[in-house]
Coordinates of C-alpha atoms in Angstrom, one line a residue:
M799 CA 89.8 -161.1 178.2
A800 CA 90.1 -164.5 179.6
H801 CA 90.2 -162.6 183.0
D802 CA 86.9 -161.4 182.7
R803 CA 85.6 -164.1 181.2
L804 CA 86.7 -166.3 184.0
K805 CA 84.9 -163.7 186.1
L806 CA 81.5 -163.7 184.0
G807 CA 81.4 -167.7 185.6
D808 CA 81.8 -166.4 188.7
V809 CA 78.7 -164.8 188.1
L810 CA 76.9 -168.2 188.5
A811 CA 78.6 -168.6 192.1
A812 CA 77.6 -165.3 193.6
A813 CA 73.9 -165.9 192.4
E814 CA 73.9 -169.2 193.7
N815 CA 75.0 -167.7 197.3
A816 CA 72.7 -164.7 196.9
A817 CA 69.2 -165.1 197.8
P818 CA 66.9 -165.6 194.7
G819 CA 65.6 -162.5 194.3
E820 CA 68.6 -160.5 194.8
S821 CA 69.8 -161.7 190.7
I822 CA 69.6 -158.4 189.3
T823 CA 71.9 -156.9 191.7
V824 CA 74.5 -160.0 191.3
V825 CA 74.9 -159.5 187.8
A826 CA 74.8 -155.4 188.5
G827 CA 77.7 -156.0 190.6
N828 CA 79.4 -158.2 188.3
L829 CA 79.2 -155.6 185.5
R830 CA 80.1 -152.7 187.7
E831 CA 83.2 -154.4 188.6
R832 CA 84.5 -155.7 185.6
F833 CA 83.7 -152.4 183.1
G834 CA 82.3 -149.7 185.7
A835 CA 78.6 -150.3 184.6
M836 CA 76.0 -147.8 185.5
A837 CA 72.3 -147.7 186.2
V838 CA 71.8 -151.2 185.4
S839 CA 68.4 -152.3 185.1
F840 CA 66.0 -155.5 184.4
L841 CA 62.8 -155.1 182.4
F842 CA 60.6 -157.6 182.0
V843 CA 58.3 -158.5 179.3
D844 CA 54.8 -158.2 180.9
V845 CA 51.8 -161.2 181.0
V846 CA 50.4 -160.5 178.2
G847 CA 53.2 -159.1 176.2
R848 CA 52.6 -155.4 175.9
Q849 CA 54.6 -153.3 178.1
M850 CA 58.2 -153.8 179.9
V851 CA 58.3 -153.6 183.7
R852 CA 61.8 -152.0 184.9
V853 CA 63.6 -153.7 188.1
A854 CA 66.0 -151.4 188.9
E855 CA 69.7 -153.0 190.7
E856 CA 68.2 -152.4 194.0
G857 CA 65.3 -155.4 193.7
A858 CA 61.7 -155.7 192.3
P859 CA 59.4 -153.4 193.1
D860 CA 57.0 -154.2 196.1
K861 CA 54.4 -156.6 194.8
G862 CA 54.2 -154.9 191.2
E863 CA 53.1 -151.2 193.1
G864 CA 54.5 -148.4 191.4
S865 CA 56.7 -150.1 189.1
E866 CA 58.0 -148.2 185.6
C867 CA 55.7 -149.3 183.0
I868 CA 56.9 -148.6 179.3
P869 CA 54.4 -149.7 176.0
L870 CA 56.4 -152.1 174.0
A871 CA 55.0 -151.5 170.5
G872 CA 57.3 -149.5 168.6
S873 CA 60.2 -149.0 171.7
V874 CA 63.8 -150.1 171.1
Y875 CA 63.2 -152.7 173.1
E876 CA 60.6 -154.4 171.1
K877 CA 63.2 -153.9 168.6
V878 CA 65.8 -155.7 170.8
L879 CA 63.3 -158.5 171.7
R880 CA 62.5 -159.0 168.1
T881 CA 66.1 -159.3 166.7
Q882 CA 67.6 -160.8 169.2
R883 CA 70.5 -159.2 168.8
L884 CA 72.2 -156.2 171.7
T885 CA 71.8 -152.4 171.0
A886 CA 74.4 -149.9 172.4
A887 CA 73.8 -145.9 171.4
P888 CA 74.7 -142.5 173.2
D889 CA 73.4 -141.5 176.0
G890 CA 73.5 -138.0 175.7
G891 CA 76.5 -137.6 178.3
A892 CA 79.5 -139.2 178.0
G893 CA 78.5 -143.0 178.1
Q894 CA 76.8 -145.8 175.8
R895 CA 73.5 -146.8 176.5
V896 CA 73.4 -150.9 175.7
I897 CA 70.2 -152.8 175.9
A898 CA 70.5 -156.7 175.6
P899 CA 68.2 -159.6 175.5
V900 CA 68.1 -161.8 178.2
T901 CA 66.8 -165.2 176.4
N902 CA 66.0 -168.8 177.3
R903 CA 65.6 -171.2 174.5
G904 CA 63.5 -169.0 172.7
D905 CA 61.4 -167.5 175.7
T906 CA 62.5 -163.6 175.8
V907 CA 62.0 -162.7 179.6
G908 CA 63.4 -159.3 179.1
V909 CA 66.4 -157.3 178.4
L910 CA 69.4 -155.9 180.5
E911 CA 69.6 -152.2 180.3
L912 CA 73.1 -150.0 181.7
T913 CA 75.2 -147.7 180.9
L914 CA 79.1 -148.0 179.9
P915 CA 81.7 -145.6 179.9
R916 CA 83.0 -147.3 176.6
A917 CA 81.3 -149.9 174.4
A918 CA 84.2 -151.5 172.7
G919 CA 83.3 -155.2 171.1
D920 CA 84.9 -157.1 173.6
V921 CA 83.1 -155.2 176.2
L922 CA 79.1 -155.8 174.4
D923 CA 80.1 -159.5 174.0
E924 CA 80.6 -160.0 177.9
V925 CA 77.7 -157.9 178.2
G926 CA 75.9 -160.3 175.8
R927 CA 76.9 -163.3 177.8
A928 CA 76.2 -161.6 181.5
A929 CA 72.3 -161.0 180.1
H930 CA 72.6 -164.5 178.9
A931 CA 73.6 -165.4 182.8
L932 CA 70.8 -163.8 183.6
A933 CA 68.0 -165.8 181.7
Y934 CA 69.2 -168.9 183.7
I935 CA 69.7 -167.5 186.8
I936 CA 65.6 -166.2 187.0
V937 CA 64.8 -169.1 185.5
T938 CA 66.1 -171.2 188.5
D939 CA 65.1 -168.3 190.3
S940 CA 61.5 -168.1 190.1
R941 CA 61.4 -171.6 191.5
F942 CA 61.6 -170.2 194.9
T943 CA 60.4 -166.2 195.1
D944 CA 57.4 -164.6 193.6
L945 CA 59.1 -161.8 193.1
Y946 CA 59.5 -162.8 189.0
H947 CA 55.7 -162.8 189.5
W948 CA 55.3 -159.7 190.7
G949 CA 57.7 -158.2 188.1
R950 CA 55.5 -159.5 184.7
R951 CA 52.2 -158.4 186.4
T952 CA 50.7 -154.6 185.5
A953 CA 47.1 -155.6 187.2
P954 CA 45.4 -157.4 189.3
M955 CA 44.7 -161.2 188.6
S956 CA 41.2 -162.6 189.6
L957 CA 40.9 -165.5 191.4
A958 CA 40.2 -167.4 187.7
A959 CA 42.7 -166.0 185.9
E960 CA 45.2 -167.0 188.6
I961 CA 44.3 -170.7 188.3
Q962 CA 44.4 -170.4 184.8
Y963 CA 47.8 -168.7 184.6
Q964 CA 49.4 -171.3 186.8
L965 CA 48.1 -174.1 184.4
L966 CA 50.5 -173.4 181.4
P967 CA 54.1 -174.1 181.2
S968 CA 56.7 -172.1 182.8
S969 CA 57.6 -170.5 179.2
P970 CA 55.3 -169.8 176.5
C971 CA 58.3 -170.3 174.2
C972 CA 60.5 -173.2 173.5
E973 CA 63.6 -173.9 170.8
A974 CA 65.0 -176.5 169.6
D975 CA 67.1 -178.5 166.6
Q976 CA 64.0 -179.4 165.0
F977 CA 61.5 -176.8 165.9
A978 CA 60.5 -173.3 167.3
L979 CA 57.5 -172.7 169.3
A980 CA 55.5 -169.7 170.8
S981 CA 51.9 -169.7 172.6
A982 CA 50.1 -167.0 174.4
L983 CA 46.7 -166.5 176.1
V984 CA 44.9 -163.6 176.4
S985 CA 42.3 -163.8 179.0
A986 CA 39.5 -162.0 178.4
N987 CA 37.2 -159.8 181.1
D988 CA 35.5 -162.7 182.6
V989 CA 37.9 -165.5 182.1
G990 CA 36.9 -168.4 179.7
G991 CA 38.8 -171.4 180.8
D992 CA 41.3 -171.4 177.7
T993 CA 45.0 -173.7 178.0
Y994 CA 47.6 -174.6 175.9
D995 CA 50.4 -177.0 177.1
Y996 CA 53.9 -178.3 175.7
A997 CA 56.7 -180.6 176.7
L998 CA 59.6 -182.0 175.0
D999 CA 61.0 -185.5 175.5
R1000 CA 63.7 -187.3 174.2
D1001 CA 62.1 -188.4 170.8
T1002 CA 58.6 -186.9 171.2
L1003 CA 57.3 -183.0 171.2
H1004 CA 53.9 -183.1 173.0
L1005 CA 51.6 -180.4 172.4
S1006 CA 48.0 -179.4 173.2
V1007 CA 45.0 -176.4 173.4
T1008 CA 41.9 -176.8 175.2
D1009 CA 38.9 -174.4 175.8
A1010 CA 36.8 -175.1 178.8
M1011 CA 33.1 -174.2 178.5
G1012 CA 31.8 -171.6 180.5
H1013 CA 33.7 -168.5 182.4
D1014 CA 35.2 -167.4 185.3
V1015 CA 36.2 -170.0 188.4
D1016 CA 34.0 -172.3 187.4
S1017 CA 35.7 -172.9 183.5
A1018 CA 39.5 -172.6 185.3
L1019 CA 38.3 -175.4 187.7
L1020 CA 37.3 -177.3 184.4
A1021 CA 40.3 -176.5 182.7
T1022 CA 42.5 -177.7 185.7
L1023 CA 41.1 -180.8 185.2
L1024 CA 41.4 -181.1 181.9
V1025 CA 45.2 -180.2 181.7
N1026 CA 46.2 -182.3 184.9
A1027 CA 44.4 -185.6 183.5
S1028 CA 46.2 -185.0 180.0
R1029 CA 49.6 -184.3 181.6
G1030 CA 49.0 -187.2 184.1
A1031 CA 48.5 -189.3 181.0
R1032 CA 51.4 -188.3 179.0
R1033 CA 53.6 -188.2 182.0
A1034 CA 52.7 -191.9 182.9
G1035 CA 54.0 -192.8 179.1
Q1036 CA 50.4 -193.4 177.6
G1037 CA 49.6 -193.4 174.0
L1038 CA 47.6 -190.3 172.5
A1039 CA 44.4 -192.3 172.2
E1040 CA 44.6 -193.1 175.8
Q1041 CA 45.8 -189.8 176.9
A1042 CA 42.7 -188.1 175.3
D1043 CA 40.6 -191.1 176.5
R1044 CA 41.9 -190.2 180.1
T1045 CA 41.3 -186.5 180.1
H1046 CA 37.6 -187.4 179.0
Q1047 CA 37.2 -189.3 181.3
A1048 CA 38.1 -186.6 184.0
L1049 CA 35.4 -184.3 183.1
L1050 CA 33.1 -187.4 183.2
D1051 CA 33.7 -188.4 186.5
H1052 CA 34.0 -184.9 188.1
G1053 CA 33.7 -182.0 185.2
R1054 CA 29.8 -181.6 186.5
G1055 CA 28.7 -182.0 183.3
G1056 CA 31.4 -179.8 181.8
L1057 CA 32.5 -179.9 178.5
A1058 CA 36.0 -178.8 176.3
T1059 CA 37.1 -178.8 173.4
G1060 CA 40.7 -179.6 172.5
Q1061 CA 43.6 -180.8 170.3
L1062 CA 46.4 -183.1 171.2
L1063 CA 49.4 -183.4 169.2
R1064 CA 52.4 -185.9 169.4
I1065 CA 55.3 -184.8 167.0
A1066 CA 58.3 -187.8 166.6
L1067 CA 61.3 -185.5 166.6
D1068 CA 63.1 -188.0 163.7
G1069 CA 60.1 -186.5 161.8
S1070 CA 58.8 -190.3 161.4
S1071 CA 55.2 -189.4 162.2
T1072 CA 52.9 -186.3 163.7
Q1073 CA 49.9 -187.7 165.2
L1074 CA 46.9 -185.6 166.3
V1075 CA 43.3 -185.9 168.6
N1076 CA 40.8 -183.3 167.5
A1077 CA 38.0 -183.3 170.0
G1078 CA 35.3 -180.6 168.8
H1079 CA 38.0 -178.4 168.0
P1080 CA 38.8 -175.7 165.1
W1081 CA 41.2 -177.1 162.6
P1082 CA 44.6 -176.1 162.6
L1083 CA 45.9 -173.9 159.9
R1084 CA 49.3 -174.6 158.0
L1085 CA 51.5 -172.0 156.0
R1086 CA 53.4 -173.7 153.4
D1087 CA 55.4 -172.6 150.9
G1088 CA 53.4 -168.7 150.9
T1089 CA 49.9 -170.9 151.1
V1090 CA 47.7 -170.9 154.3
E1091 CA 45.4 -173.7 154.4
E1092 CA 43.1 -175.3 156.9
V1093 CA 44.2 -178.3 157.9
A1094 CA 41.2 -180.9 157.2
L1095 CA 41.0 -183.1 159.9
D1096 CA 37.8 -185.9 161.4
V1097 CA 36.4 -184.2 164.4
D1098 CA 35.3 -186.0 167.4
L1099 CA 32.9 -184.9 170.3
P1100 CA 34.7 -182.5 173.0
F1101 CA 36.0 -184.3 176.2
G1102 CA 33.2 -184.9 178.6
V1103 CA 30.0 -185.3 176.3
P1104 CA 28.5 -188.5 177.4
A1105 CA 27.9 -190.3 174.1
S1106 CA 31.6 -190.3 173.0
A1107 CA 32.5 -193.2 171.5
G1108 CA 36.5 -192.6 171.6
Y1109 CA 38.7 -190.3 170.2
R1110 CA 40.7 -191.2 166.7
V1111 CA 44.1 -190.9 166.2
Q1112 CA 44.8 -189.6 162.9
N1113 CA 48.1 -188.4 160.8
L1114 CA 48.9 -184.9 159.6
D1115 CA 51.5 -184.3 157.2
L1116 CA 53.9 -181.9 158.6
R1117 CA 57.2 -181.1 156.3
P1118 CA 60.1 -179.3 157.1
G1119 CA 59.4 -175.4 156.5
D1120 CA 55.8 -175.9 157.6
R1121 CA 54.3 -173.4 160.5
L1122 CA 51.5 -175.1 162.0
L1123 CA 49.0 -172.8 164.3
L1124 CA 46.6 -174.1 166.8
Y1125 CA 43.9 -171.7 168.3
T1126 CA 41.1 -171.8 170.0
D1127 CA 37.5 -169.9 168.8
G1128 CA 38.5 -167.0 171.0
M1129 CA 40.5 -165.6 167.9
Q1130 CA 37.7 -165.7 165.3
E1131 CA 34.6 -165.4 167.8
R1132 CA 32.3 -161.9 167.7
R1133 CA 34.5 -159.2 166.9
A1134 CA 37.4 -161.2 166.7
A1135 CA 36.0 -162.5 163.6
A1136 CA 37.4 -159.2 161.7
V1137 CA 40.7 -160.8 162.2
D1138 CA 42.0 -162.4 159.1
L1139 CA 44.3 -165.2 160.6
P1140 CA 45.3 -166.7 157.2
A1141 CA 46.6 -163.2 155.8
L1142 CA 48.2 -161.7 159.2
M1143 CA 50.2 -165.8 159.1
R1144 CA 51.3 -165.0 155.4
Q1145 CA 52.7 -161.3 156.5
T1146 CA 54.7 -162.6 159.7
A1147 CA 55.7 -165.7 157.8
R1148 CA 59.7 -164.2 158.1
L1149 CA 59.2 -163.8 161.9
H1150 CA 60.0 -166.4 164.8
P1151 CA 56.8 -167.5 166.6
R1152 CA 56.7 -165.5 169.3
E1153 CA 56.5 -162.3 166.7
T1154 CA 53.8 -164.0 165.1
V1155 CA 52.1 -165.2 168.2
R1156 CA 52.2 -161.6 169.4
V1157 CA 50.9 -160.0 165.9
L1158 CA 47.6 -162.4 166.1
T1159 CA 46.9 -162.0 170.1
A1160 CA 47.0 -158.4 169.3
A1161 CA 45.2 -158.1 166.2
A1162 CA 42.5 -160.1 168.3
T1163 CA 42.7 -157.7 171.4
E1164 CA 42.6 -154.9 169.2
A1165 CA 39.3 -156.1 167.2
C1166 CA 37.6 -156.3 170.3
H1167 CA 38.4 -152.9 171.6
G1168 CA 40.5 -153.9 174.2
H1169 CA 37.7 -156.4 176.0
L1170 CA 37.8 -159.5 174.5
E1171 CA 34.6 -161.4 175.4
D1172 CA 36.4 -164.8 175.2
D1173 CA 40.1 -165.9 175.6
A1174 CA 42.0 -165.8 172.9
T1175 CA 45.0 -168.7 172.8
V1176 CA 47.3 -169.6 169.8
L1177 CA 50.1 -171.8 169.6
C1178 CA 52.8 -171.2 166.8
L1179 CA 55.1 -174.1 165.7
D1180 CA 58.0 -173.4 163.4
W1181 CA 58.7 -177.6 162.0
H1182 CA 63.1 -177.5 161.0
G1183 CA 63.0 -181.0 160.3
A1184 CA 64.8 -183.6 162.4
A1185 CA 68.0 -182.7 163.2
V1186 CA 71.2 -183.6 161.0
P1187 CA 74.3 -185.5 163.3
D1188 CA 77.4 -183.9 163.5
G1189 CA 79.7 -184.8 160.7
D1190 CA 76.9 -185.6 158.2

């Protein structure tokens, strides 16, 4: 087994030497050489989290055309992604069908599927390691190729949607000792300008959810101003009030009268403070000890309103074990108003935030019969509390 593990380490070197689009082939070759693996493929989770898109060993489909799409709901792939556990079962012949989660810091990139002549425990452990390595390879390679973007798209994107999705973090999920975070944005047919953002520094978790007024390209361009002004202030080391002011000023200077609501949060990883700015945005929901309640906050004017007198930094009570939900009004407007967010939060309390996010956005989509009239965005945070130093 030590020999096998040494060869597994070689997969990273092989991936480095190969073209960025050949990661599946590299991993498949490694598994075939070591364990006689057959029919190796990778399945992406699509952009909205409803389908799996298969990429065979030979490479991704040509720009998303002709790819095999499999509904996620109720499938074995959903179970593997939800539980984050590898599964093995007879394939109807002499082999074993193995499916392993491909996950990076809580982000369920997809699954690795293959057939093995035998599926002993030590072999399955190594397949799991290969799937984990593949996650890191894909995350790295996606910086250099569009292949993985093609793989995740099951329908063409409009210009507005392309702008909107490029504003989002590269991963909708993030995990650390102190928290687990998941986000999702489901665009309306006529894109509505929603965005979410997060960043993790050495001592602070930064979060934001924003909703630019209007629709289509105009709202996407307004969101571009909003997100980049906010990120610029954050990356310059400015405080939360200054970040809000800079975001507001960007809309005043360049937004052509456009407005946006939003919430900006900063959470100290040592648990000492959680601070928030609310610019005309719906209050967050907090699940604590089985009870869901709105977090009542002072609400300042939206970003871009000329009469704004500045933004107040408020303290938010966040305790270990709390779940916090930020969302845009598209989750509760028009037909989506039929969705009982507090009830769904209680029902999914034991699930990972990424599963809660999937349930919430699916409920909003179903309430609108598959055609949202406004973007629906959610950001779900589980706060575990400050990390305990080793030895304590």
